[in-house]
Amino acid sequence: MSSIIRHAIHSNASSIPLQPSVAIQKACPKAAGILAGYSADNNKVSKPASITSHEQSKRTSIPPNELSRWQTNDMAILTTRQLELSLLEIERRNRQQQKEKETTQTSSKSANAHKNEAAILVTICTVEGVPSVLFTRRSAKLSSHASQISFPGGYYDEDIDSDCNQWKNKLIGTAIRECQEELKYDVTKLGIDEHAKYYDKEDSSIPFISILGQTQPVPSLTGSYVQPIIASLNYDLPHHTSIEFKTLFPGNIDEVDWVFTIPIKTLIQNETAEPLQRWSTSYSKDNKKSKQEVLGPVFHIPNEYNLKKEGDKIWGFTAIVLRPLLKKVFRPAFET
């Protein structure tokens, strides 16, 4: 996006005094500039990852028109090779589903799954002055991805989100709506101002949330078109274990069972890797089928987090989106 879009949200939780975050004021124009810079510089689109000659000979290509659907002029989350492997895994899963499901209705749903559009809101904030990222843990009662760590988000709803014509991307409205539904903060007024200076010191009504930009979309393993939207919370938040934080973000118990933040520095320090199925490749050698595992990023949650459950970690889709944003946007934006 070529300009910062401000999205004002005012909460009824007036009993909790929140001060504007000085660190966010300094960092977010930098972050927005970094994201906007990719739209103006096509040379920053990631190149294909290197592969062996044997793998090249066994490689199945994705048609260029299918790749171009995902490779917009925004910051790349996936390399070309990672995107190809993801789309091949989606095809494999769709074929498997069609074999397992015999009814025409179910088969049709599988074939059209890739037409779904969704958005996630990747939100940076400060917590007691510390630059951080906001996450949720999905409810254990959900039918898909239960108990997984994620960013707020969900599917585009034409009946609701089609009214969000003020956005340059209709999925921004989806990301904001889903975030509000999951975190359950109380919205009483929503205003848009695309032309005002960012953090005009003479303007006391600093927006609660600002949209900073977006990245290239990323396919989910169901084939859905998922658009990461990058945002900032402009007021310094209390610690996520405090009563004040839980009052601000009580969470929708039907969708999430934990709303929390992790410092950017901690995320970077705690990054590891593990095999990721969406990027693994299968090939034949000496008439035997083999599988080459490819590692994906994992971010471990600090042990001192009192609501952490066994197995909690940031992995899969959420980690894939998080890693390049940490390295290319968030860390550079907060560097002095």
JSON list of N, CA, C and O in Angstrom, two decimals, residues 132-171:
[
{"chain": "A", "resi": 132, "resn": "SER", "atom": "N", "xyz": [6.16, -5.99, 20.77]},
{"chain": "A", "resi": 132, "resn": "SER", "atom": "CA", "xyz": [5.63, -7.35, 20.86]},
{"chain": "A", "resi": 132, "resn": "SER", "atom": "C", "xyz": [4.68, -7.63, 19.71]},
{"chain": "A", "resi": 132, "resn": "SER", "atom": "O", "xyz": [4.34, -6.75, 18.92]},
{"chain": "A", "resi": 133, "resn": "VAL", "atom": "N", "xyz": [4.26, -8.90, 19.61]},
{"chain": "A", "resi": 133, "resn": "VAL", "atom": "CA", "xyz": [3.28, -9.33, 18.61]},
{"chain": "A", "resi": 133, "resn": "VAL", "atom": "C", "xyz": [2.14, -10.00, 19.35]},
{"chain": "A", "resi": 133, "resn": "VAL", "atom": "O", "xyz": [2.35, -10.72, 20.34]},
{"chain": "A", "resi": 134, "resn": "LEU", "atom": "N", "xyz": [0.91, -9.78, 18.88]},
{"chain": "A", "resi": 134, "resn": "LEU", "atom": "CA", "xyz": [-0.28, -10.32, 19.54]},
{"chain": "A", "resi": 134, "resn": "LEU", "atom": "C", "xyz": [-0.72, -11.63, 18.89]},
{"chain": "A", "resi": 134, "resn": "LEU", "atom": "O", "xyz": [-0.75, -11.74, 17.67]},
{"chain": "A", "resi": 135, "resn": "PHE", "atom": "N", "xyz": [-1.08, -12.61, 19.72]},
{"chain": "A", "resi": 135, "resn": "PHE", "atom": "CA", "xyz": [-1.51, -13.93, 19.25]},
{"chain": "A", "resi": 135, "resn": "PHE", "atom": "C", "xyz": [-2.77, -14.36, 20.00]},
{"chain": "A", "resi": 135, "resn": "PHE", "atom": "O", "xyz": [-3.13, -13.80, 21.04]},
{"chain": "A", "resi": 136, "resn": "THR", "atom": "N", "xyz": [-3.42, -15.38, 19.46]},
{"chain": "A", "resi": 136, "resn": "THR", "atom": "CA", "xyz": [-4.50, -16.07, 20.17]},
{"chain": "A", "resi": 136, "resn": "THR", "atom": "C", "xyz": [-4.25, -17.57, 20.14]},
{"chain": "A", "resi": 136, "resn": "THR", "atom": "O", "xyz": [-3.54, -18.06, 19.25]},
{"chain": "A", "resi": 137, "resn": "ARG", "atom": "N", "xyz": [-4.82, -18.27, 21.09]},
{"chain": "A", "resi": 137, "resn": "ARG", "atom": "CA", "xyz": [-4.86, -19.73, 21.00]},
{"chain": "A", "resi": 137, "resn": "ARG", "atom": "C", "xyz": [-6.31, -20.11, 20.73]},
{"chain": "A", "resi": 137, "resn": "ARG", "atom": "O", "xyz": [-7.22, -19.75, 21.46]},
{"chain": "A", "resi": 138, "resn": "ARG", "atom": "N", "xyz": [-6.51, -20.84, 19.64]},
{"chain": "A", "resi": 138, "resn": "ARG", "atom": "CA", "xyz": [-7.85, -21.22, 19.22]},
{"chain": "A", "resi": 138, "resn": "ARG", "atom": "C", "xyz": [-8.49, -22.16, 20.24]},
{"chain": "A", "resi": 138, "resn": "ARG", "atom": "O", "xyz": [-7.81, -22.96, 20.87]},
{"chain": "A", "resi": 139, "resn": "SER", "atom": "N", "xyz": [-9.79, -22.04, 20.36]},
{"chain": "A", "resi": 139, "resn": "SER", "atom": "CA", "xyz": [-10.52, -22.86, 21.32]},
{"chain": "A", "resi": 139, "resn": "SER", "atom": "C", "xyz": [-10.38, -24.35, 21.00]},
{"chain": "A", "resi": 139, "resn": "SER", "atom": "O", "xyz": [-10.34, -24.74, 19.83]},
{"chain": "A", "resi": 140, "resn": "ALA", "atom": "N", "xyz": [-10.33, -25.16, 22.03]},
{"chain": "A", "resi": 140, "resn": "ALA", "atom": "CA", "xyz": [-10.27, -26.61, 21.86]},
{"chain": "A", "resi": 140, "resn": "ALA", "atom": "C", "xyz": [-11.57, -27.17, 21.30]},
{"chain": "A", "resi": 140, "resn": "ALA", "atom": "O", "xyz": [-11.62, -28.31, 20.83]},
{"chain": "A", "resi": 141, "resn": "LYS", "atom": "N", "xyz": [-12.63, -26.36, 21.32]},
{"chain": "A", "resi": 141, "resn": "LYS", "atom": "CA", "xyz": [-13.94, -26.82, 20.85]},
{"chain": "A", "resi": 141, "resn": "LYS", "atom": "C", "xyz": [-14.12, -26.67, 19.34]},
{"chain": "A", "resi": 141, "resn": "LYS", "atom": "O", "xyz": [-15.10, -27.17, 18.79]},
{"chain": "A", "resi": 142, "resn": "LEU", "atom": "N", "xyz": [-13.19, -25.99, 18.69]},
{"chain": "A", "resi": 142, "resn": "LEU", "atom": "CA", "xyz": [-13.34, -25.75, 17.25]},
{"chain": "A", "resi": 142, "resn": "LEU", "atom": "C", "xyz": [-13.12, -27.03, 16.45]},
{"chain": "A", "resi": 142, "resn": "LEU", "atom": "O", "xyz": [-12.35, -27.90, 16.85]},
{"chain": "A", "resi": 143, "resn": "SER", "atom": "N", "xyz": [-13.76, -27.11, 15.30]},
{"chain": "A", "resi": 143, "resn": "SER", "atom": "CA", "xyz": [-13.68, -28.33, 14.48]},
{"chain": "A", "resi": 143, "resn": "SER", "atom": "C", "xyz": [-12.38, -28.41, 13.68]},
{"chain": "A", "resi": 143, "resn": "SER", "atom": "O", "xyz": [-12.00, -29.48, 13.23]},
{"chain": "A", "resi": 144, "resn": "SER", "atom": "N", "xyz": [-11.72, -27.28, 13.47]},
{"chain": "A", "resi": 144, "resn": "SER", "atom": "CA", "xyz": [-10.45, -27.29, 12.73]},
{"chain": "A", "resi": 144, "resn": "SER", "atom": "C", "xyz": [-9.40, -26.46, 13.46]},
{"chain": "A", "resi": 144, "resn": "SER", "atom": "O", "xyz": [-9.71, -25.42, 14.05]},
{"chain": "A", "resi": 145, "resn": "HIS", "atom": "N", "xyz": [-8.16, -26.95, 13.42]},
{"chain": "A", "resi": 145, "resn": "HIS", "atom": "CA", "xyz": [-7.03, -26.26, 14.04]},
{"chain": "A", "resi": 145, "resn": "HIS", "atom": "C", "xyz": [-7.28, -25.93, 15.50]},
{"chain": "A", "resi": 145, "resn": "HIS", "atom": "O", "xyz": [-6.86, -24.87, 16.00]},
{"chain": "A", "resi": 146, "resn": "ALA", "atom": "N", "xyz": [-7.97, -26.81, 16.20]},
{"chain": "A", "resi": 146, "resn": "ALA", "atom": "CA", "xyz": [-8.28, -26.58, 17.61]},
{"chain": "A", "resi": 146, "resn": "ALA", "atom": "C", "xyz": [-7.01, -26.47, 18.44]},
{"chain": "A", "resi": 146, "resn": "ALA", "atom": "O", "xyz": [-6.03, -27.18, 18.20]},
{"chain": "A", "resi": 147, "resn": "SER", "atom": "N", "xyz": [-7.00, -25.54, 19.37]},
{"chain": "A", "resi": 147, "resn": "SER", "atom": "CA", "xyz": [-5.92, -25.32, 20.34]},
{"chain": "A", "resi": 147, "resn": "SER", "atom": "C", "xyz": [-4.60, -24.86, 19.70]},
{"chain": "A", "resi": 147, "resn": "SER", "atom": "O", "xyz": [-3.57, -24.85, 20.37]},
{"chain": "A", "resi": 148, "resn": "GLN", "atom": "N", "xyz": [-4.63, -24.46, 18.45]},
{"chain": "A", "resi": 148, "resn": "GLN", "atom": "CA", "xyz": [-3.40, -23.99, 17.80]},
{"chain": "A", "resi": 148, "resn": "GLN", "atom": "C", "xyz": [-3.22, -22.49, 18.01]},
{"chain": "A", "resi": 148, "resn": "GLN", "atom": "O", "xyz": [-4.19, -21.74, 18.10]},
{"chain": "A", "resi": 149, "resn": "ILE", "atom": "N", "xyz": [-1.96, -22.07, 18.08]},
{"chain": "A", "resi": 149, "resn": "ILE", "atom": "CA", "xyz": [-1.64, -20.66, 18.19]},
{"chain": "A", "resi": 149, "resn": "ILE", "atom": "C", "xyz": [-1.80, -20.02, 16.82]},
{"chain": "A", "resi": 149, "resn": "ILE", "atom": "O", "xyz": [-1.35, -20.56, 15.81]},
{"chain": "A", "resi": 150, "resn": "SER", "atom": "N", "xyz": [-2.45, -18.86, 16.77]},
{"chain": "A", "resi": 150, "resn": "SER", "atom": "CA", "xyz": [-2.74, -18.25, 15.48]},
{"chain": "A", "resi": 150, "resn": "SER", "atom": "C", "xyz": [-2.83, -16.73, 15.60]},
{"chain": "A", "resi": 150, "resn": "SER", "atom": "O", "xyz": [-2.77, -16.18, 16.70]},
{"chain": "A", "resi": 151, "resn": "PHE", "atom": "N", "xyz": [-2.97, -16.08, 14.44]},
{"chain": "A", "resi": 151, "resn": "PHE", "atom": "CA", "xyz": [-3.34, -14.68, 14.39]},
{"chain": "A", "resi": 151, "resn": "PHE", "atom": "C", "xyz": [-4.86, -14.61, 14.25]},
{"chain": "A", "resi": 151, "resn": "PHE", "atom": "O", "xyz": [-5.47, -15.49, 13.65]},
{"chain": "A", "resi": 152, "resn": "PRO", "atom": "N", "xyz": [-5.49, -13.56, 14.78]},
{"chain": "A", "resi": 152, "resn": "PRO", "atom": "CA", "xyz": [-6.93, -13.40, 14.54]},
{"chain": "A", "resi": 152, "resn": "PRO", "atom": "C", "xyz": [-7.21, -13.35, 13.05]},
{"chain": "A", "resi": 152, "resn": "PRO", "atom": "O", "xyz": [-6.45, -12.76, 12.27]},
{"chain": "A", "resi": 153, "resn": "GLY", "atom": "N", "xyz": [-8.31, -13.97, 12.65]},
{"chain": "A", "resi": 153, "resn": "GLY", "atom": "CA", "xyz": [-8.64, -13.95, 11.22]},
{"chain": "A", "resi": 153, "resn": "GLY", "atom": "C", "xyz": [-9.76, -14.89, 10.89]},
{"chain": "A", "resi": 153, "resn": "GLY", "atom": "O", "xyz": [-10.25, -15.64, 11.74]},
{"chain": "A", "resi": 154, "resn": "GLY", "atom": "N", "xyz": [-10.17, -14.87, 9.63]},
{"chain": "A", "resi": 154, "resn": "GLY", "atom": "CA", "xyz": [-11.24, -15.75, 9.19]},
{"chain": "A", "resi": 154, "resn": "GLY", "atom": "C", "xyz": [-11.62, -15.47, 7.75]},
{"chain": "A", "resi": 154, "resn": "GLY", "atom": "O", "xyz": [-10.95, -14.70, 7.04]},
{"chain": "A", "resi": 155, "resn": "TYR", "atom": "N", "xyz": [-12.70, -16.07, 7.31]},
{"chain": "A", "resi": 155, "resn": "TYR", "atom": "CA", "xyz": [-13.12, -16.00, 5.92]},
{"chain": "A", "resi": 155, "resn": "TYR", "atom": "C", "xyz": [-13.88, -14.71, 5.60]},
{"chain": "A", "resi": 155, "resn": "TYR", "atom": "O", "xyz": [-14.58, -14.15, 6.45]},
{"chain": "A", "resi": 156, "resn": "TYR", "atom": "N", "xyz": [-13.71, -14.27, 4.37]},
{"chain": "A", "resi": 156, "resn": "TYR", "atom": "CA", "xyz": [-14.46, -13.13, 3.85]},
{"chain": "A", "resi": 156, "resn": "TYR", "atom": "C", "xyz": [-15.94, -13.47, 3.83]},
{"chain": "A", "resi": 156, "resn": "TYR", "atom": "O", "xyz": [-16.35, -14.54, 3.37]},
{"chain": "A", "resi": 157, "resn": "ASP", "atom": "N", "xyz": [-16.76, -12.56, 4.36]},
{"chain": "A", "resi": 157, "resn": "ASP", "atom": "CA", "xyz": [-18.21, -12.73, 4.40]},
{"chain": "A", "resi": 157, "resn": "ASP", "atom": "C", "xyz": [-18.82, -11.66, 3.49]},
{"chain": "A", "resi": 157, "resn": "ASP", "atom": "O", "xyz": [-18.80, -10.47, 3.81]},
{"chain": "A", "resi": 158, "resn": "GLU", "atom": "N", "xyz": [-19.34, -12.09, 2.36]},
{"chain": "A", "resi": 158, "resn": "GLU", "atom": "CA", "xyz": [-19.85, -11.14, 1.37]},
{"chain": "A", "resi": 158, "resn": "GLU", "atom": "C", "xyz": [-20.98, -10.29, 1.93]},
{"chain": "A", "resi": 158, "resn": "GLU", "atom": "O", "xyz": [-21.10, -9.10, 1.61]},
{"chain": "A", "resi": 159, "resn": "ASP", "atom": "N", "xyz": [-21.81, -10.86, 2.81]},
{"chain": "A", "resi": 159, "resn": "ASP", "atom": "CA", "xyz": [-22.95, -10.12, 3.36]},
{"chain": "A", "resi": 159, "resn": "ASP", "atom": "C", "xyz": [-22.50, -9.00, 4.28]},
{"chain": "A", "resi": 159, "resn": "ASP", "atom": "O", "xyz": [-23.19, -7.99, 4.43]},
{"chain": "A", "resi": 160, "resn": "ILE", "atom": "N", "xyz": [-21.33, -9.16, 4.91]},
{"chain": "A", "resi": 160, "resn": "ILE", "atom": "CA", "xyz": [-20.85, -8.17, 5.88]},
{"chain": "A", "resi": 160, "resn": "ILE", "atom": "C", "xyz": [-19.72, -7.34, 5.29]},
{"chain": "A", "resi": 160, "resn": "ILE", "atom": "O", "xyz": [-19.75, -6.11, 5.31]},
{"chain": "A", "resi": 161, "resn": "ASP", "atom": "N", "xyz": [-18.72, -8.00, 4.74]},
{"chain": "A", "resi": 161, "resn": "ASP", "atom": "CA", "xyz": [-17.48, -7.32, 4.34]},
{"chain": "A", "resi": 161, "resn": "ASP", "atom": "C", "xyz": [-17.59, -6.60, 3.00]},
{"chain": "A", "resi": 161, "resn": "ASP", "atom": "O", "xyz": [-16.73, -5.78, 2.68]},
{"chain": "A", "resi": 162, "resn": "SER", "atom": "N", "xyz": [-18.62, -6.89, 2.23]},
{"chain": "A", "resi": 162, "resn": "SER", "atom": "CA", "xyz": [-18.76, -6.22, 0.93]},
{"chain": "A", "resi": 162, "resn": "SER", "atom": "C", "xyz": [-19.08, -4.74, 1.12]},
{"chain": "A", "resi": 162, "resn": "SER", "atom": "O", "xyz": [-18.95, -3.94, 0.18]},
{"chain": "A", "resi": 163, "resn": "ASP", "atom": "N", "xyz": [-19.49, -4.35, 2.33]},
{"chain": "A", "resi": 163, "resn": "ASP", "atom": "CA", "xyz": [-19.78, -2.95, 2.61]},
{"chain": "A", "resi": 163, "resn": "ASP", "atom": "C", "xyz": [-18.52, -2.13, 2.90]},
{"chain": "A", "resi": 163, "resn": "ASP", "atom": "O", "xyz": [-18.59, -0.91, 3.03]},
{"chain": "A", "resi": 164, "resn": "CYS", "atom": "N", "xyz": [-17.37, -2.82, 3.01]},
{"chain": "A", "resi": 164, "resn": "CYS", "atom": "CA", "xyz": [-16.13, -2.14, 3.37]},
{"chain": "A", "resi": 164, "resn": "CYS", "atom": "C", "xyz": [-15.44, -1.57, 2.13]},
{"chain": "A", "resi": 164, "resn": "CYS", "atom": "O", "xyz": [-14.28, -1.88, 1.84]},
{"chain": "A", "resi": 165, "resn": "ASN", "atom": "N", "xyz": [-16.16, -0.75, 1.38]},
{"chain": "A", "resi": 165, "resn": "ASN", "atom": "CA", "xyz": [-15.62, -0.22, 0.13]},
{"chain": "A", "resi": 165, "resn": "ASN", "atom": "C", "xyz": [-14.56, 0.84, 0.35]},
{"chain": "A", "resi": 165, "resn": "ASN", "atom": "O", "xyz": [-13.88, 1.25, -0.59]},
{"chain": "A", "resi": 166, "resn": "GLN", "atom": "N", "xyz": [-14.43, 1.33, 1.61]},
{"chain": "A", "resi": 166, "resn": "GLN", "atom": "CA", "xyz": [-13.43, 2.37, 1.86]},
{"chain": "A", "resi": 166, "resn": "GLN", "atom": "C", "xyz": [-12.02, 1.81, 1.85]},
{"chain": "A", "resi": 166, "resn": "GLN", "atom": "O", "xyz": [-11.05, 2.55, 1.71]},
{"chain": "A", "resi": 167, "resn": "TRP", "atom": "N", "xyz": [-11.88, 0.47, 1.94]},
{"chain": "A", "resi": 167, "resn": "TRP", "atom": "CA", "xyz": [-10.55, -0.12, 1.96]},
{"chain": "A", "resi": 167, "resn": "TRP", "atom": "C", "xyz": [-10.04, -0.36, 0.55]},
{"chain": "A", "resi": 167, "resn": "TRP", "atom": "O", "xyz": [-10.80, -0.69, -0.36]},
{"chain": "A", "resi": 168, "resn": "LYS", "atom": "N", "xyz": [-8.75, -0.25, 0.38]},
{"chain": "A", "resi": 168, "resn": "LYS", "atom": "CA", "xyz": [-8.13, -0.57, -0.91]},
{"chain": "A", "resi": 168, "resn": "LYS", "atom": "C", "xyz": [-8.17, -2.07, -1.16]},
{"chain": "A", "resi": 168, "resn": "LYS", "atom": "O", "xyz": [-8.11, -2.52, -2.29]},
{"chain": "A", "resi": 169, "resn": "ASN", "atom": "N", "xyz": [-8.25, -2.85, -0.11]},
{"chain": "A", "resi": 169, "resn": "ASN", "atom": "CA", "xyz": [-8.38, -4.30, -0.21]},
{"chain": "A", "resi": 169, "resn": "ASN", "atom": "C", "xyz": [-9.55, -4.71, 0.67]},
{"chain": "A", "resi": 169, "resn": "ASN", "atom": "O", "xyz": [-9.54, -4.44, 1.88]},
{"chain": "A", "resi": 170, "resn": "LYS", "atom": "N", "xyz": [-10.55, -5.34, 0.09]},
{"chain": "A", "resi": 170, "resn": "LYS", "atom": "CA", "xyz": [-11.75, -5.70, 0.85]},
{"chain": "A", "resi": 170, "resn": "LYS", "atom": "C", "xyz": [-11.44, -6.60, 2.03]},
{"chain": "A", "resi": 170, "resn": "LYS", "atom": "O", "xyz": [-12.18, -6.63, 3.02]},
{"chain": "A", "resi": 171, "resn": "LEU", "atom": "N", "xyz": [-10.30, -7.33, 1.97]},
{"chain": "A", "resi": 171, "resn": "LEU", "atom": "CA", "xyz": [-9.97, -8.27, 3.04]},
{"chain": "A", "resi": 171, "resn": "LEU", "atom": "C", "xyz": [-9.44, -7.57, 4.29]},
{"chain": "A", "resi": 171, "resn": "LEU", "atom": "O", "xyz": [-9.32, -8.20, 5.35]}
]
